[in-house]
Amino acid sequence: MQLTGNNPKVEFTTQDVEIISKKTLFQGFFKIIQYRLRYRLFEGNWSEPIEREMFERGHAAAILPYDPITDQVVIVEQIRIGALEDQSPWQLEIVAGIVDAEESSEEVVRRESIEEAGINIGRVMKITSYYPSSGGCSEKLDLFIGEVNAAKAYGIHGLKYRGENIRVLVMNRKEAYHLVKEGSIENASSIIALQWLELNHFGLKSRWNNINK
């Protein structure tokens, strides 16, 4: 593919990647795969063969529970292995879970809302889908916002057989967004969802209230 002009339109597909070999390096709860491949360059020719390791995590879904009546959100707090070297490995997050083969993303976030926060989700709206770390991980995450009665969100939850100990926090939308701005919320799905809500809460409340009428 030859590039011309200042802003050429370049569209690549899986046809522009040649997988030379694929080998499983580790198989446990998650999997690590080593790829040897070459790919089409922007100049039009092919790259030299390269090797990359990929963390095969599966796909996930997350939801920001939001009460449009009280303008409150439900946040959960739990220990996270990836943050063990941080000042505190307890992370403030939205509800999330891994998508199994027999479940849809919406089914996952509804189930996880009960397991992690003890709440039932009403109406659901999809915000976006994205790759949290496509440089080395196959995971793609579907992100939602869901209607909830925040007054019913409280207590400690989680599945004990998974070692979960999850605390539920209810806070005003502005307070939650302040935690994003000051850096107290550090994971991508929560930051994206709370930023989306900050930009769209007027329209969201109007839409859901109109449906109620």
Short mmCIF file of C-alpha atoms in Angstrom, two decimals:
data_model
loop_
_atom_site.label_atom_id
_atom_site.label_comp_id
_atom_site.label_asym_id
_atom_site.label_seq_id
_atom_site.Cartn_x
_atom_site.Cartn_y
_atom_site.Cartn_z
CA MET A 1 0.00 0.00 0.00
CA GLN A 2 1.64 3.22 -1.19
CA LEU A 3 1.07 6.42 0.79
CA THR A 4 0.29 9.64 -1.07
CA GLY A 5 -0.88 13.06 0.08
CA ASN A 6 -0.70 14.65 3.52
CA ASN A 7 -3.44 12.58 5.17
CA PRO A 8 -3.82 9.35 3.20
CA LYS A 9 -6.54 6.92 4.16
CA VAL A 10 -4.95 3.64 5.20
CA GLU A 11 -7.11 0.70 6.20
CA PHE A 12 -5.51 -2.54 7.35
CA THR A 13 -7.28 -5.81 8.17
CA THR A 14 -6.25 -9.23 9.43
CA GLN A 15 -5.30 -9.96 5.80
CA ASP A 16 -2.35 -7.62 6.34
CA VAL A 17 -0.90 -9.83 9.09
CA GLU A 18 0.82 -13.18 8.53
CA ILE A 19 1.01 -15.38 11.63
CA ILE A 20 4.09 -17.55 11.15
CA SER A 21 3.74 -19.51 14.39
CA LYS A 22 1.69 -19.52 17.59
CA LYS A 23 2.79 -21.23 20.82
CA THR A 24 1.24 -21.41 24.29
CA LEU A 25 3.89 -20.52 26.88
CA PHE A 26 1.67 -20.76 29.97
CA GLN A 27 -1.78 -22.14 30.67
CA GLY A 28 -3.44 -21.42 34.01
CA PHE A 29 -6.42 -19.30 34.99
CA PHE A 30 -5.13 -17.06 32.19
CA LYS A 31 -2.93 -17.94 29.23
CA ILE A 32 0.22 -16.50 27.65
CA ILE A 33 0.75 -17.04 23.93
CA GLN A 34 3.85 -16.32 21.88
CA TYR A 35 3.28 -15.15 18.31
CA ARG A 36 5.81 -14.99 15.50
CA LEU A 37 4.43 -12.77 12.76
CA ARG A 38 5.02 -10.17 10.11
CA TYR A 39 2.71 -7.34 9.08
CA ARG A 40 2.12 -4.85 6.30
CA LEU A 41 4.03 -1.60 6.73
CA PHE A 42 2.55 1.83 6.00
CA GLU A 43 5.01 2.11 3.10
CA GLY A 44 3.35 -0.93 1.49
CA ASN A 45 5.94 -3.66 1.95
CA TRP A 46 6.15 -6.25 4.73
CA SER A 47 7.94 -6.11 8.08
CA GLU A 48 10.64 -8.53 9.13
CA PRO A 49 9.35 -11.39 11.34
CA ILE A 50 8.86 -10.33 14.96
CA GLU A 51 7.98 -12.17 18.17
CA ARG A 52 5.43 -10.92 20.70
CA GLU A 53 3.98 -12.45 23.85
CA MET A 54 0.26 -11.91 24.43
CA PHE A 55 -1.67 -12.21 27.69
CA GLU A 56 -4.89 -14.05 26.81
CA ARG A 57 -7.34 -12.82 29.43
CA GLY A 58 -10.63 -13.11 27.60
CA HIS A 59 -13.13 -10.25 27.36
CA ALA A 60 -14.71 -8.23 30.15
CA ALA A 61 -17.58 -5.88 30.87
CA ALA A 62 -17.98 -3.04 33.37
CA ILE A 63 -20.85 -0.82 34.48
CA LEU A 64 -21.21 2.46 36.33
CA PRO A 65 -24.37 2.19 38.49
CA TYR A 66 -26.04 5.62 38.46
CA ASP A 67 -29.10 6.95 40.26
CA PRO A 68 -30.59 9.71 38.03
CA ILE A 69 -32.96 10.83 40.77
CA THR A 70 -30.34 11.55 43.46
CA ASP A 71 -27.44 12.14 41.00
CA GLN A 72 -25.35 9.53 42.84
CA VAL A 73 -23.05 6.76 41.64
CA VAL A 74 -22.11 3.44 43.21
CA ILE A 75 -18.39 2.74 43.50
CA VAL A 76 -16.77 -0.41 44.88
CA GLU A 77 -13.46 -0.80 46.69
CA GLN A 78 -11.33 -3.95 46.79
CA ILE A 79 -7.72 -5.15 46.89
CA ARG A 80 -6.12 -5.61 43.47
CA ILE A 81 -3.04 -7.73 42.79
CA GLY A 82 -1.83 -5.43 40.02
CA ALA A 83 -1.50 -2.53 42.47
CA LEU A 84 0.47 -4.37 45.18
CA GLU A 85 3.53 -2.18 44.61
CA ASP A 86 1.46 1.01 44.87
CA GLN A 87 0.95 3.05 48.03
CA SER A 88 -2.27 1.13 48.61
CA PRO A 89 -3.46 -1.88 46.58
CA TRP A 90 -7.11 -1.13 47.47
CA GLN A 91 -8.67 0.35 44.36
CA LEU A 92 -11.82 2.43 43.80
CA GLU A 93 -13.63 1.00 40.79
CA ILE A 94 -16.91 0.50 39.04
CA VAL A 95 -18.52 -2.95 38.88
CA ALA A 96 -16.84 -5.32 36.41
CA GLY A 97 -16.39 -8.97 35.49
CA ILE A 98 -15.09 -11.45 32.93
CA VAL A 99 -17.43 -12.42 30.07
CA ASP A 100 -17.96 -16.19 29.89
CA ALA A 101 -18.80 -17.88 26.61
CA GLU A 102 -22.46 -18.40 27.53
CA GLU A 103 -23.10 -14.84 28.76
CA SER A 104 -23.60 -11.52 27.02
CA SER A 105 -21.79 -8.44 28.30
CA GLU A 106 -25.04 -7.00 29.65
CA GLU A 107 -25.80 -10.24 31.49
CA VAL A 108 -22.33 -10.08 33.05
CA VAL A 109 -22.70 -6.56 34.42
CA ARG A 110 -26.16 -7.30 35.80
CA ARG A 111 -24.84 -10.41 37.56
CA GLU A 112 -21.71 -8.69 38.82
CA SER A 113 -23.77 -5.78 40.18
CA ILE A 114 -25.55 -8.23 42.46
CA GLU A 115 -22.38 -10.11 43.42
CA GLU A 116 -20.14 -7.08 43.98
CA ALA A 117 -22.60 -4.45 45.22
CA GLY A 118 -25.85 -6.20 46.12
CA ILE A 119 -27.86 -4.07 43.69
CA ASN A 120 -30.19 -4.72 40.77
CA ILE A 121 -29.67 -2.69 37.61
CA GLY A 122 -32.64 -1.23 35.74
CA ARG A 123 -32.13 0.31 32.31
CA VAL A 124 -28.70 -0.06 30.73
CA MET A 125 -26.92 2.03 28.12
CA LYS A 126 -23.66 1.09 26.42
CA ILE A 127 -20.96 3.76 26.55
CA THR A 128 -18.17 2.21 24.45
CA SER A 129 -15.88 -0.77 23.90
CA TYR A 130 -12.10 -0.55 24.09
CA TYR A 131 -8.84 -2.46 24.52
CA PRO A 132 -7.31 -1.62 27.93
CA SER A 133 -3.79 -2.68 26.88
CA SER A 134 -3.67 -3.90 23.28
CA GLY A 135 0.14 -3.80 23.22
CA GLY A 136 0.25 -7.14 25.02
CA CYS A 137 -3.24 -8.22 26.11
CA SER A 138 -6.17 -9.53 24.06
CA GLU A 139 -8.84 -8.31 26.48
CA LYS A 140 -11.60 -6.06 25.10
CA LEU A 141 -13.95 -4.37 27.55
CA ASP A 142 -17.59 -3.37 27.00
CA LEU A 143 -18.48 -0.37 29.15
CA PHE A 144 -22.03 0.46 30.31
CA ILE A 145 -23.94 2.84 32.54
CA GLY A 146 -26.94 1.45 34.39
CA GLU A 147 -29.90 2.81 36.32
CA VAL A 148 -29.95 1.98 40.02
CA ASN A 149 -31.61 2.99 43.28
CA ALA A 150 -28.55 4.18 45.21
CA ALA A 151 -30.38 3.95 48.54
CA LYS A 152 -30.21 0.16 48.25
CA ALA A 153 -26.44 0.11 47.77
CA TYR A 154 -24.47 -0.56 50.96
CA GLY A 155 -22.40 -3.11 52.85
CA ILE A 156 -19.65 -5.61 52.10
CA HIS A 157 -20.07 -8.04 49.21
CA GLY A 158 -18.17 -10.44 46.95
CA LEU A 159 -17.83 -14.19 46.55
CA LYS A 160 -15.89 -15.66 49.47
CA TYR A 161 -14.73 -18.71 47.51
CA ARG A 162 -12.95 -16.29 45.15
CA GLY A 163 -11.35 -14.45 48.03
CA GLU A 164 -13.41 -11.31 47.35
CA ASN A 165 -14.05 -8.68 50.00
CA ILE A 166 -15.74 -5.71 48.32
CA ARG A 167 -16.95 -2.54 50.03
CA VAL A 168 -19.74 -0.48 48.48
CA LEU A 169 -19.50 3.31 48.42
CA VAL A 170 -22.27 5.68 47.34
CA MET A 171 -21.26 9.19 46.42
CA ASN A 172 -22.49 12.24 44.57
CA ARG A 173 -21.58 12.39 40.90
CA LYS A 174 -19.48 15.53 41.44
CA GLU A 175 -17.61 13.93 44.32
CA ALA A 176 -16.82 10.87 42.20
CA TYR A 177 -15.59 13.01 39.32
CA HIS A 178 -13.39 14.96 41.74
CA LEU A 179 -11.71 11.65 42.65
CA VAL A 180 -10.93 11.20 38.96
CA LYS A 181 -9.45 14.68 38.65
CA GLU A 182 -7.25 14.29 41.73
CA GLY A 183 -6.02 10.86 40.66
CA SER A 184 -7.61 8.78 43.42
CA ILE A 185 -9.39 6.61 40.82
CA GLU A 186 -6.72 4.91 38.74
CA ASN A 187 -8.34 2.30 36.48
CA ALA A 188 -9.39 3.10 32.94
CA SER A 189 -12.98 1.83 32.88
CA SER A 190 -13.92 3.89 35.94
CA ILE A 191 -12.22 7.03 34.62
CA ILE A 192 -13.87 6.71 31.20
CA ALA A 193 -17.33 6.02 32.66
CA LEU A 194 -17.20 8.90 35.14
CA GLN A 195 -15.89 11.30 32.50
CA TRP A 196 -18.67 10.19 30.15
CA LEU A 197 -21.26 10.77 32.87
CA GLU A 198 -19.86 14.21 33.62
CA LEU A 199 -20.32 15.16 29.97
CA ASN A 200 -23.69 13.47 29.44
CA HIS A 201 -25.61 13.46 32.74
CA PHE A 202 -28.11 16.13 31.66
CA GLY A 203 -29.06 14.26 28.51
CA LEU A 204 -29.10 10.91 30.28
CA LYS A 205 -31.41 12.10 33.06
CA SER A 206 -33.70 13.76 30.51
CA ARG A 207 -33.86 10.59 28.42
CA TRP A 208 -34.58 8.27 31.33
CA ASN A 209 -37.09 10.68 32.90
CA ASN A 210 -38.95 11.02 29.59
CA ILE A 211 -39.20 7.25 29.35
CA ASN A 212 -40.76 7.24 32.81
CA LYS A 213 -43.54 9.60 31.75
#
